[in-house]
Amino acid sequence: MSTDSRTPAVSVPPDVPPREEVPGDLRMARRLWPFLLASTISLIPFTVFGMYLVPIAEAANGTVAEIGGLRGLGGLAALVVGFALAPLIDRLPRELVAAGGLLLLGVSAALGAVGNVFALAAFCLLIGASTSILGPSIGAAAADRFASPAAAGRAATLVSATTSMMAMLAAPVLAVPGLLWGWRGNLLAAAAISVLLSLAFFWRGRGRKAPARSGGQRVSYLATYRELARIPGAVPLLVVAMLRTAAFMGYLAYLAAFYDEQFELAPGWFALVWSLSGASFFVGNLFAGRYLALDRNWLGPEKLLVLGLSAALVSVVAFYFSPTLPTTLVLTALMGVSHATVAACVTTLLVRRSGDLRGSALSVNASGMSLGVFLGAALGGVGLGFAGYPGTALAFGTITLIALVFATQVRRPTS
């Protein structure tokens, strides 16, 4: 394929990693702990918002539906900011970008503690904007710490696995301090930690240079998107990530209601179901990422991507027609594992193939997933409204099937 002579081509590392051994997870974690810590902090403000939605709505003199709907502003902000800033992620030192994201996160958490409608709207907007900056920057920074594509991909998936672990543990971890100082105290604590961590990242990043591009040339803002499109498999991978997120997040949006209606599961018992789903996603993401770092030729990331989506398709359709609680719980776990596997495959392939543009690629990917959150909740609601839970199964099954079709277009490079 020919390229614009004025625009340097993306340096795409070979998809097969060098023979050098990929470090173990504990060794990687010791090296990457600042980025892993930042990934855990990024989830706290929105977790507090979800956990304490009822008292937050009461404090804001609004209904749960009205205040809860403000969260959609965060997805919108993440979509716009993440896509707009994607070409800039690779132009600045990663630590400085992460410092900016953490500072914005702290400001937004402090605003959320104010508790009125306007402050909460600003909180949701700024949280979405900050996470769209923070996630790609720390993922790319972690990958940059290792030379081989296999190790770089594993580092990025280790960050995402830590994020998914925090999604599972955040609620119980925050419950105890919440008894002492309430939801406002949790938000203010998150603000303080974010600002302190931002200063630490700024100190680490000062004096560092932006990641160097191969050939030493810089791609223009708009040309970055053209270069991303030229990365082998990048477009179908980004579509898969968006649709997978739509199917899984849409499914999670109606999970509590489904268990309540079908099995009359009280909120306390449903918390265990939520933990099962989160634990399954964490374990799937952790072990899939580790397996992909080994790069076994007989089942590489392209094949595992298709396998994971096939399992997700079967499980989401079977879930809504499952007759008993035990089988439904098994399908809940299978949904978590299969979607986590797909997420690990997408991250690994993007990091390996995007080379110098991995920060931009991860930023666009995060924006697409933010859009997926909107699509999933909306399409699931349409299906539920027209045909009940069978309609929801049809909606999420169709989304997953389309993702599977795109996944088949992600092929292993021949050279």
mmCIF file of C-alpha atoms in Angstrom:
data_model
loop_
_atom_site.group_PDB
_atom_site.id
_atom_site.type_symbol
_atom_site.label_atom_id
_atom_site.label_comp_id
_atom_site.label_asym_id
_atom_site.label_seq_id
_atom_site.Cartn_x
_atom_site.Cartn_y
_atom_site.Cartn_z
ATOM 1 C CA MET A 1 0.000 0.000 0.000
ATOM 2 C CA SER A 2 1.406 3.385 -0.915
ATOM 3 C CA THR A 3 1.698 6.164 1.611
ATOM 4 C CA ASP A 4 1.855 9.911 1.402
ATOM 5 C CA SER A 5 5.487 10.794 0.786
ATOM 6 C CA ARG A 6 5.129 13.739 3.144
ATOM 7 C CA THR A 7 4.000 11.516 5.994
ATOM 8 C CA PRO A 8 6.321 8.972 7.559
ATOM 9 C CA ALA A 9 4.813 5.541 7.815
ATOM 10 C CA VAL A 10 4.046 4.029 11.191
ATOM 11 C CA SER A 11 6.809 1.882 12.567
ATOM 12 C CA VAL A 12 4.962 -1.398 13.135
ATOM 13 C CA PRO A 13 6.948 -3.920 15.112
ATOM 14 C CA PRO A 14 6.664 -7.530 14.044
ATOM 15 C CA ASP A 15 3.652 -9.247 15.579
ATOM 16 C CA VAL A 16 5.797 -12.135 16.763
ATOM 17 C CA PRO A 17 7.836 -11.069 19.810
ATOM 18 C CA PRO A 18 11.557 -11.623 20.079
ATOM 19 C CA ARG A 19 12.766 -14.748 21.837
ATOM 20 C CA GLU A 20 13.621 -12.870 25.001
ATOM 21 C CA GLU A 21 11.627 -13.996 28.014
ATOM 22 C CA VAL A 22 8.698 -11.885 29.165
ATOM 23 C CA PRO A 23 9.113 -10.924 32.857
ATOM 24 C CA GLY A 24 6.742 -12.482 35.364
ATOM 25 C CA ASP A 25 3.700 -10.547 36.538
ATOM 26 C CA LEU A 26 5.106 -9.821 40.005
ATOM 27 C CA ARG A 27 8.343 -8.543 38.533
ATOM 28 C CA MET A 28 6.382 -6.396 36.092
ATOM 29 C CA ALA A 29 4.137 -5.109 38.862
ATOM 30 C CA ARG A 30 7.148 -3.999 40.925
ATOM 31 C CA ARG A 31 8.371 -2.033 37.932
ATOM 32 C CA LEU A 32 4.971 -0.625 36.977
ATOM 33 C CA TRP A 33 3.471 0.038 40.411
ATOM 34 C CA PRO A 34 2.971 3.818 39.916
ATOM 35 C CA PHE A 35 0.903 3.166 36.790
ATOM 36 C CA LEU A 36 -1.043 0.370 38.468
ATOM 37 C CA LEU A 37 -1.797 2.666 41.401
ATOM 38 C CA ALA A 38 -3.004 5.398 39.046
ATOM 39 C CA SER A 39 -5.284 2.914 37.274
ATOM 40 C CA THR A 40 -6.937 1.971 40.579
ATOM 41 C CA ILE A 41 -7.457 5.582 41.657
ATOM 42 C CA SER A 42 -9.130 6.439 38.348
ATOM 43 C CA LEU A 43 -12.143 4.250 39.170
ATOM 44 C CA ILE A 44 -12.855 5.519 42.682
ATOM 45 C CA PRO A 45 -14.925 8.673 41.973
ATOM 46 C CA PHE A 46 -17.456 7.004 39.673
ATOM 47 C CA THR A 47 -17.607 3.980 42.006
ATOM 48 C CA VAL A 48 -18.563 6.316 44.851
ATOM 49 C CA PHE A 49 -21.171 7.907 42.582
ATOM 50 C CA GLY A 50 -22.728 4.518 41.829
ATOM 51 C CA MET A 51 -22.529 3.176 45.405
ATOM 52 C CA TYR A 52 -24.104 6.227 47.020
ATOM 53 C CA LEU A 53 -26.447 7.268 44.224
ATOM 54 C CA VAL A 54 -29.513 7.350 46.481
ATOM 55 C CA PRO A 55 -28.055 9.686 49.175
ATOM 56 C CA ILE A 56 -26.326 11.748 46.489
ATOM 57 C CA ALA A 57 -29.671 12.208 44.707
ATOM 58 C CA GLU A 58 -31.292 13.211 47.994
ATOM 59 C CA ALA A 59 -28.544 15.754 48.672
ATOM 60 C CA ALA A 60 -29.013 17.215 45.185
ATOM 61 C CA ASN A 61 -32.837 17.313 45.572
ATOM 62 C CA GLY A 62 -33.256 15.116 42.503
ATOM 63 C CA THR A 63 -34.509 11.647 41.675
ATOM 64 C CA VAL A 64 -32.238 8.648 41.281
ATOM 65 C CA ALA A 65 -33.057 8.534 37.560
ATOM 66 C CA GLU A 66 -32.249 12.222 37.066
ATOM 67 C CA ILE A 67 -28.966 12.198 38.969
ATOM 68 C CA GLY A 68 -27.961 8.766 37.694
ATOM 69 C CA GLY A 69 -28.530 9.951 34.137
ATOM 70 C CA LEU A 70 -25.820 12.558 34.606
ATOM 71 C CA ARG A 71 -23.279 9.757 34.347
ATOM 72 C CA GLY A 72 -23.948 9.702 30.628
ATOM 73 C CA LEU A 73 -22.238 13.087 30.456
ATOM 74 C CA GLY A 74 -19.026 11.354 31.477
ATOM 75 C CA GLY A 75 -19.236 8.941 28.574
ATOM 76 C CA LEU A 76 -19.899 11.798 26.187
ATOM 77 C CA ALA A 77 -16.930 13.771 27.521
ATOM 78 C CA ALA A 78 -14.680 10.704 27.324
ATOM 79 C CA LEU A 79 -15.700 10.141 23.709
ATOM 80 C CA VAL A 80 -15.081 13.731 22.614
ATOM 81 C CA VAL A 81 -11.942 14.423 24.647
ATOM 82 C CA GLY A 82 -10.368 11.042 24.011
ATOM 83 C CA PHE A 83 -10.838 11.244 20.257
ATOM 84 C CA ALA A 84 -9.784 14.896 20.042
ATOM 85 C CA LEU A 85 -6.636 14.435 22.120
ATOM 86 C CA ALA A 86 -5.596 11.057 20.689
ATOM 87 C CA PRO A 87 -2.935 12.491 18.320
ATOM 88 C CA LEU A 88 -1.448 14.505 21.190
ATOM 89 C CA ILE A 89 -0.931 11.572 23.578
ATOM 90 C CA ASP A 90 2.258 10.576 21.757
ATOM 91 C CA ARG A 91 3.624 14.128 21.564
ATOM 92 C CA LEU A 92 4.213 14.671 25.296
ATOM 93 C CA PRO A 93 6.002 12.672 27.998
ATOM 94 C CA ARG A 94 3.572 10.018 29.204
ATOM 95 C CA GLU A 95 4.062 10.933 32.882
ATOM 96 C CA LEU A 96 3.106 14.560 32.246
ATOM 97 C CA VAL A 97 -0.057 13.502 30.405
ATOM 98 C CA ALA A 98 -0.919 11.174 33.286
ATOM 99 C CA ALA A 99 -0.233 13.984 35.772
ATOM 100 C CA GLY A 100 -2.731 16.195 33.944
ATOM 101 C CA GLY A 101 -5.331 13.448 33.957
ATOM 102 C CA LEU A 102 -4.852 12.823 37.677
ATOM 103 C CA LEU A 103 -5.104 16.528 38.492
ATOM 104 C CA LEU A 104 -8.345 16.787 36.528
ATOM 105 C CA LEU A 105 -9.601 13.670 38.327
ATOM 106 C CA GLY A 106 -8.902 15.294 41.681
ATOM 107 C CA VAL A 107 -10.675 18.514 40.734
ATOM 108 C CA SER A 108 -13.714 16.596 39.530
ATOM 109 C CA ALA A 109 -13.904 14.511 42.732
ATOM 110 C CA ALA A 110 -13.777 17.679 44.835
ATOM 111 C CA LEU A 111 -16.582 19.180 42.754
ATOM 112 C CA GLY A 112 -18.665 16.039 43.227
ATOM 113 C CA ALA A 113 -18.406 16.453 46.997
ATOM 114 C CA VAL A 114 -20.279 19.785 46.694
ATOM 115 C CA GLY A 115 -23.354 17.728 45.948
ATOM 116 C CA ASN A 116 -25.680 20.040 43.998
ATOM 117 C CA VAL A 117 -26.934 19.276 40.498
ATOM 118 C CA PHE A 118 -24.580 21.652 38.711
ATOM 119 C CA ALA A 119 -21.533 20.406 40.611
ATOM 120 C CA LEU A 120 -22.504 16.794 39.923
ATOM 121 C CA ALA A 121 -22.942 17.543 36.217
ATOM 122 C CA ALA A 122 -19.456 19.084 36.146
ATOM 123 C CA PHE A 123 -18.176 16.111 38.154
ATOM 124 C CA CYS A 124 -19.462 13.629 35.569
ATOM 125 C CA LEU A 125 -18.140 15.631 32.617
ATOM 126 C CA LEU A 126 -14.677 16.076 34.117
ATOM 127 C CA ILE A 127 -14.441 12.457 35.288
ATOM 128 C CA GLY A 128 -15.099 11.283 31.730
ATOM 129 C CA ALA A 129 -12.545 13.732 30.353
ATOM 130 C CA SER A 130 -9.891 12.836 32.931
ATOM 131 C CA THR A 131 -10.201 9.066 32.511
ATOM 132 C CA SER A 132 -10.008 9.418 28.724
ATOM 133 C CA ILE A 133 -6.607 11.078 29.239
ATOM 134 C CA LEU A 134 -5.361 8.957 32.114
ATOM 135 C CA GLY A 135 -6.181 5.467 30.827
ATOM 136 C CA PRO A 136 -4.347 5.616 27.473
ATOM 137 C CA SER A 137 -1.370 7.513 28.909
ATOM 138 C CA ILE A 138 -0.639 5.036 31.700
ATOM 139 C CA GLY A 139 -1.297 2.059 29.419
ATOM 140 C CA ALA A 140 1.131 3.394 26.824
ATOM 141 C CA ALA A 141 3.647 4.406 29.505
ATOM 142 C CA ALA A 142 3.588 0.898 30.960
ATOM 143 C CA ALA A 143 4.114 -0.601 27.500
ATOM 144 C CA ASP A 144 7.011 1.787 26.830
ATOM 145 C CA ARG A 145 8.922 0.336 29.765
ATOM 146 C CA PHE A 146 9.630 -2.846 27.787
ATOM 147 C CA ALA A 147 11.380 -3.293 24.463
ATOM 148 C CA SER A 148 9.811 -6.453 23.057
ATOM 149 C CA PRO A 149 6.249 -6.300 21.667
ATOM 150 C CA ALA A 150 5.238 -9.287 23.808
ATOM 151 C CA ALA A 151 6.372 -7.650 27.039
ATOM 152 C CA ALA A 152 4.887 -4.285 26.005
ATOM 153 C CA GLY A 153 1.523 -5.896 25.285
ATOM 154 C CA ARG A 154 1.606 -7.759 28.604
ATOM 155 C CA ALA A 155 2.399 -4.544 30.478
ATOM 156 C CA ALA A 156 -0.624 -2.817 28.955
ATOM 157 C CA THR A 157 -2.933 -5.744 29.741
ATOM 158 C CA LEU A 158 -1.574 -5.846 33.305
ATOM 159 C CA VAL A 159 -2.726 -2.246 33.719
ATOM 160 C CA SER A 160 -6.180 -3.119 32.383
ATOM 161 C CA ALA A 161 -6.339 -6.207 34.628
ATOM 162 C CA THR A 162 -5.551 -4.031 37.651
ATOM 163 C CA THR A 163 -8.302 -1.631 36.596
ATOM 164 C CA SER A 164 -10.809 -4.479 36.351
ATOM 165 C CA MET A 165 -9.690 -5.777 39.760
ATOM 166 C CA MET A 166 -10.348 -2.365 41.271
ATOM 167 C CA ALA A 167 -13.783 -2.324 39.666
ATOM 168 C CA MET A 168 -14.487 -5.505 41.626
ATOM 169 C CA LEU A 169 -12.924 -4.414 44.929
ATOM 170 C CA ALA A 170 -13.735 -0.700 44.992
ATOM 171 C CA ALA A 171 -17.205 -1.038 46.492
ATOM 172 C CA PRO A 172 -16.236 -3.192 49.511
ATOM 173 C CA VAL A 173 -13.004 -1.229 50.022
ATOM 174 C CA LEU A 174 -14.851 2.100 50.034
ATOM 175 C CA ALA A 175 -17.682 0.836 52.244
ATOM 176 C CA VAL A 176 -15.646 0.888 55.479
ATOM 177 C CA PRO A 177 -14.293 4.462 55.266
ATOM 178 C CA GLY A 178 -17.729 5.478 53.984
ATOM 179 C CA LEU A 179 -19.159 4.465 57.365
ATOM 180 C CA LEU A 180 -16.832 6.982 59.000
ATOM 181 C CA TRP A 181 -17.154 10.010 56.740
ATOM 182 C CA GLY A 182 -19.866 9.245 54.167
ATOM 183 C CA TRP A 183 -19.785 9.628 50.409
ATOM 184 C CA ARG A 184 -18.477 13.185 50.556
ATOM 185 C CA GLY A 185 -15.504 12.029 52.602
ATOM 186 C CA ASN A 186 -14.765 9.301 50.069
ATOM 187 C CA LEU A 187 -14.797 11.808 47.219
ATOM 188 C CA LEU A 188 -12.580 14.273 49.091
ATOM 189 C CA ALA A 189 -10.143 11.472 49.944
ATOM 190 C CA ALA A 190 -10.065 10.474 46.266
ATOM 191 C CA ALA A 191 -9.427 14.114 45.337
ATOM 192 C CA ALA A 192 -6.512 14.390 47.758
ATOM 193 C CA ILE A 193 -4.904 11.128 46.610
ATOM 194 C CA SER A 194 -5.325 12.085 42.947
ATOM 195 C CA VAL A 195 -3.670 15.468 43.430
ATOM 196 C CA LEU A 196 -0.756 13.973 45.388
ATOM 197 C CA LEU A 197 -0.286 11.277 42.760
ATOM 198 C CA SER A 198 -0.459 13.947 40.061
ATOM 199 C CA LEU A 199 2.420 15.793 41.716
ATOM 200 C CA ALA A 200 4.418 12.560 41.879
ATOM 201 C CA PHE A 201 3.861 11.897 38.179
ATOM 202 C CA PHE A 202 4.742 15.492 37.332
ATOM 203 C CA TRP A 203 7.994 15.124 39.296
ATOM 204 C CA ARG A 204 8.786 11.874 37.451
ATOM 205 C CA GLY A 205 7.915 13.360 34.070
ATOM 206 C CA ARG A 206 9.695 16.682 34.289
ATOM 207 C CA GLY A 207 12.729 16.712 32.077
ATOM 208 C CA ARG A 208 11.621 13.615 30.182
ATOM 209 C CA LYS A 209 11.174 13.808 26.437
ATOM 210 C CA ALA A 210 8.183 12.680 24.411
ATOM 211 C CA PRO A 211 8.472 9.155 22.988
ATOM 212 C CA ALA A 212 10.661 9.313 19.889
ATOM 213 C CA ARG A 213 9.190 8.268 16.573
ATOM 214 C CA SER A 214 11.114 6.039 14.247
ATOM 215 C CA GLY A 215 13.047 8.264 11.864
ATOM 216 C CA GLY A 216 12.750 11.183 14.276
ATOM 217 C CA GLN A 217 9.898 12.774 12.316
ATOM 218 C CA ARG A 218 6.576 13.929 13.749
ATOM 219 C CA VAL A 219 3.236 13.191 12.130
ATOM 220 C CA SER A 220 0.748 16.048 11.875
ATOM 221 C CA TYR A 221 -2.483 16.036 13.873
ATOM 222 C CA LEU A 222 -4.792 14.866 11.063
ATOM 223 C CA ALA A 223 -2.151 12.590 9.570
ATOM 224 C CA THR A 224 -2.096 10.670 12.847
ATOM 225 C CA TYR A 225 -5.590 9.356 12.142
ATOM 226 C CA ARG A 226 -4.545 8.321 8.629
ATOM 227 C CA GLU A 227 -1.535 6.532 10.069
ATOM 228 C CA LEU A 228 -3.715 4.771 12.634
ATOM 229 C CA ALA A 229 -5.990 3.570 9.842
ATOM 230 C CA ARG A 230 -2.960 2.069 8.076
ATOM 231 C CA ILE A 231 -2.024 -0.106 11.060
ATOM 232 C CA PRO A 232 -2.839 -3.712 10.097
ATOM 233 C CA GLY A 233 -6.184 -4.676 11.632
ATOM 234 C CA ALA A 234 -6.548 -1.439 13.602
ATOM 235 C CA VAL A 235 -9.969 -0.455 12.246
ATOM 236 C CA PRO A 236 -11.673 -3.826 12.856
ATOM 237 C CA LEU A 237 -10.003 -4.024 16.273
ATOM 238 C CA LEU A 238 -11.406 -0.636 17.265
ATOM 239 C CA VAL A 239 -14.861 -1.663 16.039
ATOM 240 C CA VAL A 240 -14.638 -4.925 17.994
ATOM 241 C CA ALA A 241 -13.680 -3.010 21.150
ATOM 242 C CA MET A 242 -16.610 -0.619 20.774
ATOM 243 C CA LEU A 243 -19.172 -3.366 20.096
ATOM 244 C CA ARG A 244 -17.820 -5.663 22.806
ATOM 245 C CA THR A 245 -18.122 -2.843 25.306
ATOM 246 C CA ALA A 246 -21.657 -2.104 24.115
ATOM 247 C CA ALA A 247 -22.718 -5.719 24.600
ATOM 248 C CA PHE A 248 -21.054 -6.205 27.982
ATOM 249 C CA MET A 249 -21.829 -2.835 29.564
ATOM 250 C CA GLY A 250 -25.384 -2.980 28.261
ATOM 251 C CA TYR A 251 -25.733 -6.447 29.802
ATOM 252 C CA LEU A 252 -24.370 -5.136 33.123
ATOM 253 C CA ALA A 253 -26.795 -2.186 33.062
ATOM 254 C CA TYR A 254 -29.760 -4.566 33.294
ATOM 255 C CA LEU A 255 -28.126 -7.347 35.306
ATOM 256 C CA ALA A 256 -29.585 -6.424 38.704
ATOM 257 C CA ALA A 257 -33.069 -5.993 37.254
ATOM 258 C CA PHE A 258 -32.869 -9.387 35.522
ATOM 259 C CA TYR A 259 -31.787 -11.253 38.661
ATOM 260 C CA ASP A 260 -34.487 -9.481 40.662
ATOM 261 C CA GLU A 261 -37.252 -10.290 38.193
ATOM 262 C CA GLN A 262 -36.239 -13.853 37.372
ATOM 263 C CA PHE A 263 -35.001 -15.070 40.772
ATOM 264 C CA GLU A 264 -36.172 -12.376 43.228
ATOM 265 C CA LEU A 265 -32.598 -11.832 44.300
ATOM 266 C CA ALA A 266 -32.316 -9.175 47.015
ATOM 267 C CA PRO A 267 -29.704 -6.415 46.627
ATOM 268 C CA GLY A 268 -27.486 -7.966 49.298
ATOM 269 C CA TRP A 269 -27.333 -11.281 47.474
ATOM 270 C CA PHE A 270 -26.931 -9.545 44.143
ATOM 271 C CA ALA A 271 -23.742 -7.941 45.456
ATOM 272 C CA LEU A 272 -22.267 -11.439 45.386
ATOM 273 C CA VAL A 273 -23.363 -11.829 41.764
ATOM 274 C CA TRP A 274 -21.681 -8.537 40.917
ATOM 275 C CA SER A 275 -18.523 -9.752 42.654
ATOM 276 C CA LEU A 276 -18.709 -12.987 40.641
ATOM 277 C CA SER A 277 -18.938 -11.011 37.411
ATOM 278 C CA GLY A 278 -16.074 -8.701 38.402
ATOM 279 C CA ALA A 279 -13.880 -11.556 39.592
ATOM 280 C CA SER A 280 -14.493 -13.476 36.372
ATOM 281 C CA PHE A 281 -13.541 -10.472 34.285
ATOM 282 C CA PHE A 282 -10.400 -9.867 36.326
ATOM 283 C CA VAL A 283 -9.261 -13.493 36.161
ATOM 284 C CA GLY A 284 -10.025 -13.698 32.432
ATOM 285 C CA ASN A 285 -8.157 -10.476 31.691
ATOM 286 C CA LEU A 286 -5.189 -11.420 33.868
ATOM 287 C CA PHE A 287 -4.653 -14.922 32.484
ATOM 288 C CA ALA A 288 -5.512 -14.089 28.878
ATOM 289 C CA GLY A 289 -2.975 -11.271 28.939
ATOM 290 C CA ARG A 290 -0.358 -13.581 30.431
ATOM 291 C CA TYR A 291 -1.080 -16.292 27.880
ATOM 292 C CA LEU A 292 -0.828 -13.824 24.995
ATOM 293 C CA ALA A 293 2.584 -12.740 26.238
ATOM 294 C CA LEU A 294 3.745 -16.314 25.597
ATOM 295 C CA ASP A 295 2.591 -15.949 21.964
ATOM 296 C CA ARG A 296 1.818 -19.600 21.312
ATOM 297 C CA ASN A 297 1.557 -19.903 17.548
ATOM 298 C CA TRP A 298 -1.185 -22.498 17.611
ATOM 299 C CA LEU A 299 -3.573 -20.047 19.289
ATOM 300 C CA GLY A 300 -2.388 -16.492 18.786
ATOM 301 C CA PRO A 301 -4.292 -13.330 19.733
ATOM 302 C CA GLU A 302 -6.214 -13.262 16.425
ATOM 303 C CA LYS A 303 -7.643 -16.750 16.977
ATOM 304 C CA LEU A 304 -8.230 -16.175 20.669
ATOM 305 C CA LEU A 305 -10.131 -12.988 19.788
ATOM 306 C CA VAL A 306 -12.550 -14.970 17.625
ATOM 307 C CA LEU A 307 -12.847 -17.726 20.236
ATOM 308 C CA GLY A 308 -13.590 -15.226 23.005
ATOM 309 C CA LEU A 309 -16.324 -13.492 20.997
ATOM 310 C CA SER A 310 -17.856 -16.843 20.049
ATOM 311 C CA ALA A 311 -18.072 -17.760 23.738
ATOM 312 C CA ALA A 312 -19.519 -14.317 24.511
ATOM 313 C CA LEU A 313 -22.169 -14.748 21.815
ATOM 314 C CA VAL A 314 -23.279 -18.143 23.129
ATOM 315 C CA SER A 315 -23.291 -17.040 26.761
ATOM 316 C CA VAL A 316 -25.239 -13.788 26.283
ATOM 317 C CA VAL A 317 -28.031 -15.498 24.360
ATOM 318 C CA ALA A 318 -28.189 -18.460 26.758
ATOM 319 C CA PHE A 319 -28.113 -16.152 29.789
ATOM 320 C CA TYR A 320 -31.540 -14.626 29.182
ATOM 321 C CA PHE A 321 -33.146 -18.038 28.663
ATOM 322 C CA SER A 322 -31.428 -19.842 31.526
ATOM 323 C CA PRO A 323 -34.056 -21.647 33.660
ATOM 324 C CA THR A 324 -32.191 -21.993 36.964
ATOM 325 C CA LEU A 325 -30.083 -19.794 39.201
ATOM 326 C CA PRO A 326 -26.978 -22.038 39.164
ATOM 327 C CA THR A 327 -26.791 -22.151 35.353
ATOM 328 C CA THR A 328 -27.373 -18.394 35.206
ATOM 329 C CA LEU A 329 -24.484 -17.846 37.603
ATOM 330 C CA VAL A 330 -22.244 -20.036 35.433
ATOM 331 C CA LEU A 331 -23.210 -17.995 32.391
ATOM 332 C CA THR A 332 -22.516 -14.783 34.315
ATOM 333 C CA ALA A 333 -18.997 -16.025 35.004
ATOM 334 C CA LEU A 334 -18.568 -17.124 31.373
ATOM 335 C CA MET A 335 -19.637 -13.670 30.176
ATOM 336 C CA GLY A 336 -16.991 -12.052 32.360
ATOM 337 C CA VAL A 337 -14.202 -14.389 31.255
ATOM 338 C CA SER A 338 -15.040 -14.239 27.549
ATOM 339 C CA HIS A 339 -15.313 -10.442 27.401
ATOM 340 C CA ALA A 340 -12.127 -10.068 29.434
ATOM 341 C CA THR A 341 -10.328 -12.337 26.978
ATOM 342 C CA VAL A 342 -11.506 -10.237 24.047
ATOM 343 C CA ALA A 343 -10.440 -7.033 25.814
ATOM 344 C CA ALA A 344 -6.959 -8.483 26.454
ATOM 345 C CA CYS A 345 -6.643 -9.527 22.799
ATOM 346 C CA VAL A 346 -7.613 -6.059 21.541
ATOM 347 C CA THR A 347 -5.182 -4.292 23.872
ATOM 348 C CA THR A 348 -2.349 -6.698 23.062
ATOM 349 C CA LEU A 349 -2.808 -6.412 19.302
ATOM 350 C CA LEU A 350 -3.109 -2.621 19.342
ATOM 351 C CA VAL A 351 0.015 -2.198 21.459
ATOM 352 C CA ARG A 352 2.041 -4.658 19.387
ATOM 353 C CA ARG A 353 1.025 -3.290 16.021
ATOM 354 C CA SER A 354 0.807 0.453 16.612
ATOM 355 C CA GLY A 355 4.443 0.936 17.592
ATOM 356 C CA ASP A 356 5.155 4.676 17.925
ATOM 357 C CA LEU A 357 1.436 5.466 17.883
ATOM 358 C CA ARG A 358 0.356 3.170 20.707
ATOM 359 C CA GLY A 359 -0.764 6.098 22.878
ATOM 360 C CA SER A 360 -2.962 7.475 20.097
ATOM 361 C CA ALA A 361 -4.332 4.016 19.320
ATOM 362 C CA LEU A 362 -5.241 3.364 22.951
ATOM 363 C CA SER A 363 -6.862 6.798 23.205
ATOM 364 C CA VAL A 364 -9.072 6.218 20.161
ATOM 365 C CA ASN A 365 -9.868 2.768 21.528
ATOM 366 C CA ALA A 366 -10.953 4.262 24.859
ATOM 367 C CA SER A 367 -13.163 6.767 23.037
ATOM 368 C CA GLY A 368 -14.804 3.996 21.058
ATOM 369 C CA MET A 369 -15.496 2.055 24.231
ATOM 370 C CA SER A 370 -17.083 5.151 25.768
ATOM 371 C CA LEU A 371 -19.407 5.283 22.779
ATOM 372 C CA GLY A 372 -20.065 1.587 23.303
ATOM 373 C CA VAL A 373 -21.330 2.239 26.831
ATOM 374 C CA PHE A 374 -23.993 4.557 25.383
ATOM 375 C CA LEU A 375 -24.944 2.173 22.594
ATOM 376 C CA GLY A 376 -25.221 -0.828 24.888
ATOM 377 C CA ALA A 377 -27.525 0.792 27.412
ATOM 378 C CA ALA A 378 -29.678 2.354 24.673
ATOM 379 C CA LEU A 379 -30.029 -0.730 22.463
ATOM 380 C CA GLY A 380 -30.597 -2.977 25.469
ATOM 381 C CA GLY A 381 -33.381 -0.652 26.629
ATOM 382 C CA VAL A 382 -34.986 -0.721 23.185
ATOM 383 C CA GLY A 383 -34.910 -4.509 23.126
ATOM 384 C CA LEU A 384 -36.289 -4.722 26.655
ATOM 385 C CA GLY A 385 -39.077 -2.282 25.854
ATOM 386 C CA PHE A 386 -40.234 -4.078 22.733
ATOM 387 C CA ALA A 387 -39.854 -7.736 23.668
ATOM 388 C CA GLY A 388 -38.746 -8.035 27.283
ATOM 389 C CA TYR A 389 -35.573 -9.914 28.076
ATOM 390 C CA PRO A 390 -35.729 -11.995 24.877
ATOM 391 C CA GLY A 391 -35.519 -8.656 23.068
ATOM 392 C CA THR A 392 -32.495 -7.739 25.171
ATOM 393 C CA ALA A 393 -30.899 -11.076 24.272
ATOM 394 C CA LEU A 394 -31.527 -10.321 20.603
ATOM 395 C CA ALA A 395 -29.985 -6.842 20.916
ATOM 396 C CA PHE A 396 -26.830 -7.938 22.715
ATOM 397 C CA GLY A 397 -26.528 -11.111 20.645
ATOM 398 C CA THR A 398 -26.695 -9.101 17.427
ATOM 399 C CA ILE A 399 -24.067 -6.632 18.655
ATOM 400 C CA THR A 400 -21.746 -9.494 19.625
ATOM 401 C CA LEU A 401 -22.312 -11.257 16.301
ATOM 402 C CA ILE A 402 -21.331 -8.118 14.377
ATOM 403 C CA ALA A 403 -18.220 -7.834 16.546
ATOM 404 C CA LEU A 404 -17.403 -11.461 15.726
ATOM 405 C CA VAL A 405 -17.656 -10.719 11.992
ATOM 406 C CA PHE A 406 -15.196 -7.836 12.363
ATOM 407 C CA ALA A 407 -12.891 -10.010 14.476
ATOM 408 C CA THR A 408 -12.529 -12.440 11.590
ATOM 409 C CA GLN A 409 -10.996 -9.585 9.582
ATOM 410 C CA VAL A 410 -8.102 -9.251 12.053
ATOM 411 C CA ARG A 411 -5.511 -11.548 10.522
ATOM 412 C CA ARG A 412 -1.956 -12.339 11.473
ATOM 413 C CA PRO A 413 0.493 -10.332 9.351
ATOM 414 C CA THR A 414 2.332 -12.385 6.790
ATOM 415 C CA SER A 415 5.517 -10.363 7.147
#
